[in-house]
Amino acid sequence: MLRFETAGESHGECLVATVNGLPAGVPISLDAVNRELWRRQQGYGRGGRMKIETDRAEIVAGVRHSHTIGAPVAILIRNRDWANWTETLPVEDIAGGEDKKKPVTRPRPGHADLAGAIKYNYHDARYILERASARETTARVAVGAMAKALLGAFGIEVLSHVIAVGSVRLERAAGWEELVELSRRDEILLGCVDAGTETRMKAVVDEAYRTGDTVGGVFEVVARGLPVGLGSHVSWDTRLDGRLAQAIVSMQAVKGVEVGFAAEGAASFGSKVQDTIHYDREGRRFTRGANRAGGLEGGITNGQDVVVRGMLKPISTLRRPLESVDLETREAALAAYERSDVCVVPAAGVIGEAMVAIVLAQAFLEKFGGDSLTETRRNYDGYLEQVTNY
Ligand code: EPS
């Protein structure tokens, strides 16, 4: 079973991730991992923190000579900002430590601050926001890069793009080649394939900057090259659409998920929504009239592209803060503000790719198993032969 965990606080020493269950022999490139980390840091609308951080993964276990060795992989990503927080968040209490804390007593509506502080019994939300922060997604993206390496060995690719920022929406479908081009860019504005739409998206972010506000949006993740048959209809928790949904909604600021054209389908008729089935006798394979199901039927991959969208609320730290209450005095007070991002939708797309890649890699290894990539490949090839001769 492929499992991962992360640890680390936003302004602590570092983020760490451990990944268990990758077979031996998966090719791992540090450059590829760091490229993903770089992509996550980009986008118009990031705040001052991204000027401090240049995320780099250090792999300290489980990878030797550029390949996994079947042992748990451990990844470490240092927080450069830690240098400014050593006295605020020391591991061991220090003399005068109380005065060096940076308490957050005015919880931000929409953040984990209030519910977390009550639950963990603090009258200062500092430790809550430290762990709730989307900084943690750096570790997820590093793990996602490993999942992508496994999937890539079988010709499966996972890409993303931004389809909405605020009320500005991409009004056309994006081609696969456009997503490939986007993933290779060395300058990322809002991660939209359409230049005209991206310009209008930028204007929305500018407006949010101007007014001390924040803005959300929608990203779309597309996975190509999947075989028919990952996930299963047999149980609620083996249905792959449900597992993907959990992975996407677990992302900070994501409040909604869509598999295929769910929202459009809900407003339409069955005759217009289902993807008709056809058969290509020459190629000896089934074909489909469209891919509105997003590559999943009955919780099983059907061989079409898997398409999953995540909907982000505008992030909850506002330069023009909202009404809140001080945790100590219980008096009305404006929510805390230090610095913040204004728009993180392009970064969320990259994180979404990582989460989708992780879930697909899990389903892939559940089906094909193997302690070494050679064994996984033998199992995979055997299954493909069965499907081809179906
Ligand atoms: C975040 C607040 C900001 C973001 C941070 C997520 O950090 P800071 O409080 O240090 O300015 O920049 O995101 C990251 C650090 C990151 O790497 O994505 C929050 O409260 O969630």
GROMACS .gro file of C-alpha atoms and ligand atoms in nm:
model
  411
    1MET     CA    1   0.000   0.000   0.000
    2LEU     CA    2   0.134   0.344  -0.095
    3ARG     CA    3   0.108   0.576   0.203
    4PHE     CA    4   0.253   0.911   0.290
    5GLU     CA    5   0.262   1.146   0.583
    6THR     CA    6   0.383   1.501   0.623
    7ALA     CA    7   0.500   1.698   0.925
    8GLY     CA    8   0.614   2.054   0.963
    9GLU     CA    9   0.486   2.398   1.052
   10SER     CA   10   0.473   2.701   0.827
   11HIS     CA   11   0.748   2.889   1.013
   12GLY     CA   12   0.925   2.589   1.167
   13GLU     CA   13   1.261   2.442   1.068
   14CYS     CA   14   1.138   2.242   0.771
   15LEU     CA   15   0.870   2.028   0.620
   16VAL     CA   16   0.919   1.656   0.604
   17ALA     CA   17   0.739   1.377   0.422
   18THR     CA   18   0.773   1.002   0.436
   19VAL     CA   19   0.649   0.781   0.156
   20ASN     CA   20   0.602   0.412   0.208
   21GLY     CA   21   0.517   0.146  -0.050
   22LEU     CA   22   0.694   0.260  -0.365
   23PRO     CA   23   0.846  -0.043  -0.537
   24ALA     CA   24   1.222  -0.060  -0.586
   25GLY     CA   25   1.353   0.076  -0.914
   26VAL     CA   26   1.136   0.385  -0.970
   27PRO     CA   27   1.360   0.645  -1.133
   28ILE     CA   28   1.374   0.962  -0.921
   29SER     CA   29   1.525   1.289  -1.039
   30LEU     CA   30   1.583   1.563  -0.781
   31ASP     CA   31   1.558   1.817  -1.062
   32ALA     CA   32   1.211   1.688  -1.146
   33VAL     CA   33   1.102   1.709  -0.782
   34ASN     CA   34   1.243   2.061  -0.749
   35ARG     CA   35   1.078   2.169  -1.072
   36GLU     CA   36   0.742   2.070  -0.922
   37LEU     CA   37   0.825   2.263  -0.604
   38TRP     CA   38   0.913   2.565  -0.817
   39ARG     CA   39   0.587   2.539  -1.010
   40ARG     CA   40   0.393   2.539  -0.682
   41GLN     CA   41   0.556   2.864  -0.577
   42GLN     CA   42   0.457   3.055  -0.889
   43GLY     CA   43   0.153   3.254  -0.995
   44TYR     CA   44   0.035   3.610  -0.996
   45GLY     CA   45  -0.108   3.695  -0.655
   46ARG     CA   46   0.140   3.526  -0.420
   47GLY     CA   47   0.247   3.725  -0.117
   48GLY     CA   48   0.582   3.824   0.034
   49ARG     CA   49   0.658   3.480   0.170
   50MET     CA   50   0.736   3.340  -0.174
   51LYS     CA   51   1.016   3.596  -0.207
   52ILE     CA   52   1.177   3.442   0.100
   53GLU     CA   53   1.142   3.076   0.006
   54THR     CA   54   1.313   2.885  -0.274
   55ASP     CA   55   1.192   2.536  -0.208
   56ARG     CA   56   1.437   2.251  -0.258
   57ALA     CA   57   1.385   1.888  -0.165
   58GLU     CA   58   1.651   1.691   0.016
   59ILE     CA   59   1.591   1.319  -0.009
   60VAL     CA   60   1.749   1.159   0.296
   61ALA     CA   61   1.629   0.799   0.272
   62GLY     CA   62   1.491   0.543   0.028
   63VAL     CA   63   1.649   0.668  -0.294
   64ARG     CA   64   2.001   0.564  -0.402
   65HIS     CA   65   2.168   0.609  -0.739
   66SER     CA   66   1.858   0.792  -0.870
   67HIS     CA   67   1.616   0.505  -0.797
   68THR     CA   68   1.389   0.403  -0.513
   69ILE     CA   69   1.517   0.101  -0.322
   70GLY     CA   70   1.181  -0.021  -0.186
   71ALA     CA   71   1.249   0.130   0.157
   72PRO     CA   72   1.054   0.427   0.296
   73VAL     CA   73   1.150   0.750   0.123
   74ALA     CA   74   1.211   1.052   0.348
   75ILE     CA   75   1.207   1.404   0.208
   76LEU     CA   76   1.305   1.725   0.383
   77ILE     CA   77   1.232   2.080   0.262
   78ARG     CA   78   1.381   2.360   0.467
   79ASN     CA   79   1.189   2.679   0.550
   80ARG     CA   80   1.417   2.973   0.487
   81ASP     CA   81   1.181   3.189   0.692
   82TRP     CA   82   1.271   2.977   0.998
   83ALA     CA   83   1.573   3.204   1.051
   84ASN     CA   84   1.323   3.477   1.149
   85TRP     CA   85   1.126   3.250   1.384
   86THR     CA   86   1.385   3.067   1.593
   87GLU     CA   87   1.294   3.257   1.909
   88THR     CA   88   0.922   3.263   1.837
   89LEU     CA   89   0.883   2.891   1.787
   90PRO     CA   90   1.171   2.722   1.974
   91VAL     CA   91   1.155   2.348   2.034
   92GLU     CA   92   1.258   2.394   2.396
   93ASP     CA   93   1.135   2.682   2.603
   94ILE     CA   94   1.386   2.965   2.628
   95ALA     CA   95   1.440   3.234   2.889
   96GLY     CA   96   1.189   3.512   2.822
   97GLY     CA   97   1.019   3.287   2.564
   98GLU     CA   98   0.675   3.417   2.657
   99ASP     CA   99   0.763   3.768   2.533
  100LYS     CA  100   0.896   3.637   2.203
  101LYS     CA  101   0.580   3.455   2.104
  102LYS     CA  102   0.371   3.609   1.829
  103PRO     CA  103   0.024   3.528   1.955
  104VAL     CA  104  -0.271   3.530   1.717
  105THR     CA  105  -0.573   3.605   1.929
  106ARG     CA  106  -0.801   3.749   1.663
  107PRO     CA  107  -0.902   3.444   1.454
  108ARG     CA  108  -0.952   3.488   1.082
  109PRO     CA  109  -1.297   3.389   0.957
  110GLY     CA  110  -1.249   3.096   0.719
  111HIS     CA  111  -0.914   2.985   0.862
  112ALA     CA  112  -0.866   2.694   1.105
  113ASP     CA  113  -0.781   2.952   1.377
  114LEU     CA  114  -1.099   2.952   1.588
  115ALA     CA  115  -1.217   2.591   1.563
  116GLY     CA  116  -0.858   2.470   1.607
  117ALA     CA  117  -0.790   2.692   1.908
  118ILE     CA  118  -1.106   2.576   2.085
  119LYS     CA  119  -1.039   2.212   2.000
  120TYR     CA  120  -0.674   2.212   2.110
  121ASN     CA  121  -0.748   2.438   2.406
  122TYR     CA  122  -0.528   2.736   2.320
  123HIS     CA  123  -0.617   3.100   2.365
  124ASP     CA  124  -0.365   3.181   2.094
  125ALA     CA  125  -0.420   3.034   1.747
  126ARG     CA  126  -0.047   3.043   1.657
  127TYR     CA  127   0.019   2.668   1.668
  128ILE     CA  128  -0.306   2.601   1.483
  129LEU     CA  129  -0.231   2.826   1.189
  130GLU     CA  130   0.129   2.705   1.178
  131ARG     CA  131   0.013   2.356   1.087
  132ALA     CA  132  -0.309   2.446   0.903
  133SER     CA  133  -0.113   2.670   0.664
  134ALA     CA  134  -0.092   2.573   0.300
  135ARG     CA  135   0.284   2.575   0.340
  136GLU     CA  136   0.232   2.203   0.416
  137THR     CA  137   0.141   2.144   0.053
  138THR     CA  138   0.509   2.181  -0.037
  139ALA     CA  139   0.560   1.836   0.116
  140ARG     CA  140   0.259   1.696  -0.070
  141VAL     CA  141   0.396   1.823  -0.400
  142ALA     CA  142   0.732   1.654  -0.333
  143VAL     CA  143   0.546   1.327  -0.266
  144GLY     CA  144   0.336   1.387  -0.577
  145ALA     CA  145   0.654   1.411  -0.782
  146MET     CA  146   0.742   1.057  -0.667
  147ALA     CA  147   0.393   0.934  -0.759
  148LYS     CA  148   0.433   1.101  -1.099
  149ALA     CA  149   0.765   0.921  -1.145
  150LEU     CA  150   0.596   0.586  -1.084
  151LEU     CA  151   0.304   0.668  -1.316
  152GLY     CA  152   0.540   0.813  -1.577
  153ALA     CA  153   0.718   0.477  -1.599
  154PHE     CA  154   0.386   0.344  -1.737
  155GLY     CA  155   0.318   0.635  -1.971
  156ILE     CA  156   0.066   0.803  -1.739
  157GLU     CA  157   0.089   1.182  -1.708
  158VAL     CA  158  -0.089   1.426  -1.479
  159LEU     CA  159  -0.121   1.796  -1.568
  160SER     CA  160  -0.338   2.090  -1.469
  161HIS     CA  161  -0.457   2.435  -1.564
  162VAL     CA  162  -0.660   2.715  -1.414
  163ILE     CA  163  -1.012   2.746  -1.552
  164ALA     CA  164  -1.148   3.026  -1.333
  165VAL     CA  165  -1.026   3.314  -1.119
  166GLY     CA  166  -1.309   3.488  -0.940
  167SER     CA  167  -1.590   3.526  -1.193
  168VAL     CA  168  -1.360   3.510  -1.499
  169ARG     CA  169  -1.384   3.167  -1.659
  170LEU     CA  170  -1.213   2.991  -1.946
  171GLU     CA  171  -1.497   2.948  -2.192
  172ARG     CA  172  -1.343   2.680  -2.411
  173ALA     CA  173  -1.193   2.335  -2.372
  174ALA     CA  174  -0.815   2.313  -2.335
  175GLY     CA  175  -0.620   2.068  -2.551
  176TRP     CA  176  -0.371   1.827  -2.398
  177GLU     CA  177  -0.085   1.991  -2.590
  178GLU     CA  178  -0.177   2.324  -2.432
  179LEU     CA  179  -0.145   2.169  -2.086
  180VAL     CA  180   0.194   2.024  -2.179
  181GLU     CA  181   0.310   2.366  -2.300
  182LEU     CA  182   0.180   2.528  -1.981
  183SER     CA  183   0.371   2.280  -1.764
  184ARG     CA  184   0.695   2.369  -1.944
  185ARG     CA  185   0.663   2.744  -1.905
  186ASP     CA  186   0.929   2.925  -1.710
  187GLU     CA  187   0.702   3.214  -1.631
  188ILE     CA  188   0.365   3.149  -1.482
  189LEU     CA  189   0.101   3.417  -1.456
  190LEU     CA  190  -0.230   3.253  -1.372
  191GLY     CA  191  -0.185   2.912  -1.529
  192CYS     CA  192  -0.456   2.960  -1.792
  193VAL     CA  193  -0.405   2.826  -2.146
  194ASP     CA  194  -0.586   3.119  -2.305
  195ALA     CA  195  -0.391   3.446  -2.308
  196GLY     CA  196  -0.700   3.671  -2.335
  197THR     CA  197  -0.875   3.498  -2.045
  198GLU     CA  198  -0.556   3.510  -1.840
  199THR     CA  199  -0.536   3.887  -1.888
  200ARG     CA  200  -0.889   3.921  -1.759
  201MET     CA  201  -0.805   3.694  -1.466
  202LYS     CA  202  -0.509   3.917  -1.384
  203ALA     CA  203  -0.741   4.217  -1.372
  204VAL     CA  204  -0.950   4.038  -1.107
  205VAL     CA  205  -0.638   3.975  -0.896
  206ASP     CA  206  -0.533   4.340  -0.939
  207GLU     CA  207  -0.875   4.445  -0.817
  208ALA     CA  208  -0.835   4.224  -0.509
  209TYR     CA  209  -0.491   4.378  -0.444
  210ARG     CA  210  -0.638   4.724  -0.475
  211THR     CA  211  -0.919   4.661  -0.232
  212GLY     CA  212  -0.728   4.456   0.028
  213ASP     CA  213  -0.929   4.150  -0.068
  214THR     CA  214  -0.856   3.795  -0.188
  215VAL     CA  215  -0.993   3.589  -0.475
  216GLY     CA  216  -1.049   3.217  -0.538
  217GLY     CA  217  -1.113   3.013  -0.847
  218VAL     CA  218  -1.117   2.671  -1.009
  219PHE     CA  219  -0.836   2.445  -1.131
  220GLU     CA  220  -0.867   2.135  -1.344
  221VAL     CA  221  -0.639   1.831  -1.326
  222VAL     CA  222  -0.621   1.593  -1.622
  223ALA     CA  223  -0.456   1.249  -1.611
  224ARG     CA  224  -0.381   1.078  -1.940
  225GLY     CA  225  -0.270   0.726  -2.029
  226LEU     CA  226  -0.457   0.534  -1.758
  227PRO     CA  227  -0.567   0.178  -1.818
  228VAL     CA  228  -0.931   0.073  -1.782
  229GLY     CA  229  -0.993  -0.070  -1.439
  230LEU     CA  230  -0.830   0.132  -1.159
  231GLY     CA  231  -1.063   0.161  -0.860
  232SER     CA  232  -1.374  -0.048  -0.814
  233HIS     CA  233  -1.752  -0.023  -0.794
  234VAL     CA  234  -1.772  -0.295  -0.527
  235SER     CA  235  -1.741  -0.083  -0.212
  236TRP     CA  236  -1.789   0.280  -0.120
  237ASP     CA  237  -1.425   0.322  -0.026
  238THR     CA  238  -1.280   0.155  -0.334
  239ARG     CA  239  -1.459   0.390  -0.572
  240LEU     CA  240  -1.181   0.599  -0.721
  241ASP     CA  241  -1.395   0.909  -0.779
  242GLY     CA  242  -1.467   0.925  -0.405
  243ARG     CA  243  -1.101   0.884  -0.321
  244LEU     CA  244  -0.999   1.157  -0.562
  245ALA     CA  245  -1.265   1.386  -0.418
  246GLN     CA  246  -1.132   1.333  -0.067
  247ALA     CA  247  -0.777   1.407  -0.180
  248ILE     CA  248  -0.878   1.731  -0.354
  249VAL     CA  249  -1.102   1.862  -0.077
  250SER     CA  250  -0.830   1.790   0.178
  251MET     CA  251  -0.633   2.075   0.019
  252GLN     CA  252  -0.628   2.403   0.210
  253ALA     CA  253  -0.893   2.649   0.080
  254VAL     CA  254  -1.062   2.392  -0.146
  255LYS     CA  255  -1.434   2.377  -0.073
  256GLY     CA  256  -1.563   2.185  -0.372
  257VAL     CA  257  -1.470   1.919  -0.622
  258GLU     CA  258  -1.611   1.810  -0.952
  259VAL     CA  259  -1.543   1.488  -1.144
  260GLY     CA  260  -1.595   1.548  -1.514
  261PHE     CA  261  -1.875   1.788  -1.598
  262ALA     CA  262  -2.070   1.731  -1.277
  263ALA     CA  263  -2.224   2.077  -1.236
  264GLU     CA  264  -2.321   2.100  -1.602
  265GLY     CA  265  -2.460   1.745  -1.591
  266ALA     CA  266  -2.676   1.820  -1.289
  267ALA     CA  267  -2.846   2.097  -1.487
  268SER     CA  268  -2.895   1.888  -1.800
  269PHE     CA  269  -3.076   1.572  -1.919
  270GLY     CA  270  -2.947   1.214  -1.914
  271SER     CA  271  -2.959   1.192  -2.291
  272LYS     CA  272  -2.713   1.482  -2.313
  273VAL     CA  273  -2.483   1.385  -2.029
  274GLN     CA  274  -2.382   1.017  -2.070
  275ASP     CA  275  -2.086   0.935  -2.295
  276THR     CA  276  -2.221   0.705  -2.568
  277ILE     CA  277  -2.039   0.375  -2.635
  278HIS     CA  278  -1.908   0.271  -2.977
  279TYR     CA  279  -1.677   0.003  -3.112
  280ASP     CA  280  -1.385   0.042  -3.348
  281ARG     CA  281  -1.361  -0.301  -3.521
  282GLU     CA  282  -1.031  -0.231  -3.688
  283GLY     CA  283  -0.860  -0.109  -3.372
  284ARG     CA  284  -1.056  -0.373  -3.171
  285ARG     CA  285  -1.143  -0.129  -2.899
  286PHE     CA  286  -1.435   0.053  -2.746
  287THR     CA  287  -1.460   0.426  -2.807
  288ARG     CA  288  -1.677   0.691  -2.645
  289GLY     CA  289  -1.880   0.977  -2.785
  290ALA     CA  290  -1.743   1.226  -2.530
  291ASN     CA  291  -1.576   1.239  -2.188
  292ARG     CA  292  -1.825   1.417  -1.968
  293ALA     CA  293  -1.786   1.151  -1.698
  294GLY     CA  294  -1.426   1.261  -1.645
  295GLY     CA  295  -1.283   0.915  -1.714
  296LEU     CA  296  -1.465   0.746  -1.425
  297GLU     CA  297  -1.778   0.531  -1.430
  298GLY     CA  298  -1.885   0.333  -1.124
  299GLY     CA  299  -1.571   0.456  -0.953
  300ILE     CA  300  -1.358   0.272  -1.214
  301THR     CA  301  -1.127   0.433  -1.470
  302ASN     CA  302  -1.274   0.375  -1.814
  303GLY     CA  303  -0.959   0.449  -2.014
  304GLN     CA  304  -1.049   0.808  -2.095
  305ASP     CA  305  -0.867   1.102  -1.939
  306VAL     CA  306  -0.945   1.143  -1.571
  307VAL     CA  307  -1.067   1.500  -1.521
  308VAL     CA  308  -1.106   1.644  -1.172
  309ARG     CA  309  -1.168   2.005  -1.073
  310GLY     CA  310  -1.111   2.177  -0.743
  311MET     CA  311  -1.293   2.490  -0.631
  312LEU     CA  312  -1.104   2.728  -0.405
  313LYS     CA  313  -1.261   2.984  -0.183
  314PRO     CA  314  -1.070   3.311  -0.164
  315ILE     CA  315  -0.803   3.263   0.103
  316SER     CA  316  -0.898   3.379   0.447
  317THR     CA  317  -0.622   3.623   0.541
  318LEU     CA  318  -0.741   3.965   0.423
  319ARG     CA  319  -0.542   4.286   0.428
  320ARG     CA  320  -0.872   4.456   0.501
  321PRO     CA  321  -0.967   4.221   0.785
  322LEU     CA  322  -1.316   4.097   0.863
  323GLU     CA  323  -1.502   4.113   1.192
  324SER     CA  324  -1.383   3.873   1.457
  325VAL     CA  325  -1.358   3.843   1.835
  326ASP     CA  326  -1.046   3.852   2.052
  327LEU     CA  327  -0.993   3.511   2.213
  328GLU     CA  328  -0.867   3.667   2.536
  329THR     CA  329  -1.099   3.963   2.590
  330ARG     CA  330  -1.403   3.836   2.391
  331GLU     CA  331  -1.435   4.189   2.259
  332ALA     CA  332  -1.517   4.252   1.896
  333ALA     CA  333  -1.193   4.300   1.701
  334LEU     CA  334  -1.073   4.288   1.343
  335ALA     CA  335  -0.908   3.960   1.237
  336ALA     CA  336  -0.530   3.927   1.246
  337TYR     CA  337  -0.319   4.027   0.946
  338GLU     CA  338   0.056   4.003   0.891
  339ARG     CA  339   0.100   3.936   0.522
  340SER     CA  340  -0.080   3.708   0.279
  341ASP     CA  341  -0.133   3.578  -0.068
  342VAL     CA  342  -0.413   3.735  -0.271
  343CYS     CA  343  -0.466   3.451  -0.519
  344VAL     CA  344  -0.326   3.096  -0.505
  345VAL     CA  345  -0.526   2.918  -0.776
  346PRO     CA  346  -0.224   2.839  -1.003
  347ALA     CA  347  -0.037   2.690  -0.704
  348ALA     CA  348  -0.348   2.489  -0.613
  349GLY     CA  349  -0.348   2.340  -0.963
  350VAL     CA  350   0.003   2.206  -0.906
  351ILE     CA  351  -0.096   2.071  -0.564
  352GLY     CA  352  -0.407   1.917  -0.722
  353GLU     CA  353  -0.183   1.737  -0.972
  354ALA     CA  354   0.019   1.597  -0.684
  355MET     CA  355  -0.289   1.476  -0.497
  356VAL     CA  356  -0.439   1.317  -0.808
  357ALA     CA  357  -0.105   1.154  -0.893
  358ILE     CA  358  -0.078   1.012  -0.539
  359VAL     CA  359  -0.429   0.864  -0.546
  360LEU     CA  360  -0.380   0.721  -0.895
  361ALA     CA  361  -0.044   0.573  -0.795
  362GLN     CA  362  -0.210   0.416  -0.490
  363ALA     CA  363  -0.484   0.261  -0.705
  364PHE     CA  364  -0.226   0.153  -0.961
  365LEU     CA  365  -0.013  -0.026  -0.702
  366GLU     CA  366  -0.319  -0.183  -0.538
  367LYS     CA  367  -0.405  -0.339  -0.872
  368PHE     CA  368  -0.060  -0.428  -1.001
  369GLY     CA  369   0.149  -0.451  -0.682
  370GLY     CA  370   0.511  -0.561  -0.695
  371ASP     CA  371   0.818  -0.510  -0.480
  372SER     CA  372   1.023  -0.403  -0.780
  373LEU     CA  373   0.923  -0.198  -1.081
  374THR     CA  374   1.005  -0.504  -1.295
  375GLU     CA  375   0.744  -0.705  -1.110
  376THR     CA  376   0.489  -0.423  -1.131
  377ARG     CA  377   0.552  -0.401  -1.503
  378ARG     CA  378   0.507  -0.773  -1.554
  379ASN     CA  379   0.172  -0.761  -1.375
  380TYR     CA  380   0.070  -0.451  -1.568
  381ASP     CA  381   0.166  -0.600  -1.905
  382GLY     CA  382  -0.023  -0.920  -1.827
  383TYR     CA  383  -0.335  -0.721  -1.746
  384LEU     CA  384  -0.302  -0.506  -2.058
  385GLU     CA  385  -0.281  -0.821  -2.267
  386GLN     CA  386  -0.601  -0.945  -2.107
  387VAL     CA  387  -0.774  -0.614  -2.179
  388THR     CA  388  -0.648  -0.609  -2.538
  389ASN     CA  389  -0.787  -0.959  -2.597
  390TYR     CA  390  -1.115  -0.886  -2.421
  391EPS     C1  391  -0.040   3.083   0.453
  391EPS     C2  392   0.007   3.211   0.476
  391EPS     C3  393   0.122   3.264   0.403
  391EPS     C4  394   0.141   3.190   0.273
  391EPS     C5  395   0.149   3.045   0.309
  391EPS     C6  396   0.015   2.995   0.349
  391EPS     O1  397   0.243   3.245   0.475
  391EPS     P1  398   0.303   3.358   0.570
  391EPS     O2  399   0.207   3.364   0.685
  391EPS     O3  400   0.438   3.303   0.610
  391EPS     O4  401   0.311   3.483   0.491
  391EPS     O5  402   0.251   3.235   0.201
  391EPS     O6  403   0.192   2.968   0.200
  391EPS     C7  404   0.321   2.929   0.196
  391EPS     C8  405   0.414   2.966   0.282
  391EPS     C9  406   0.348   2.839   0.085
  391EPS     O7  407   0.463   2.790   0.073
  391EPS     O8  408   0.255   2.813   0.006
  391EPS    C10  409  -0.149   3.028   0.533
  391EPS     O9  410  -0.181   3.085   0.638
  391EPS    O10  411  -0.210   2.927   0.494
   0.00000   0.00000   0.00000
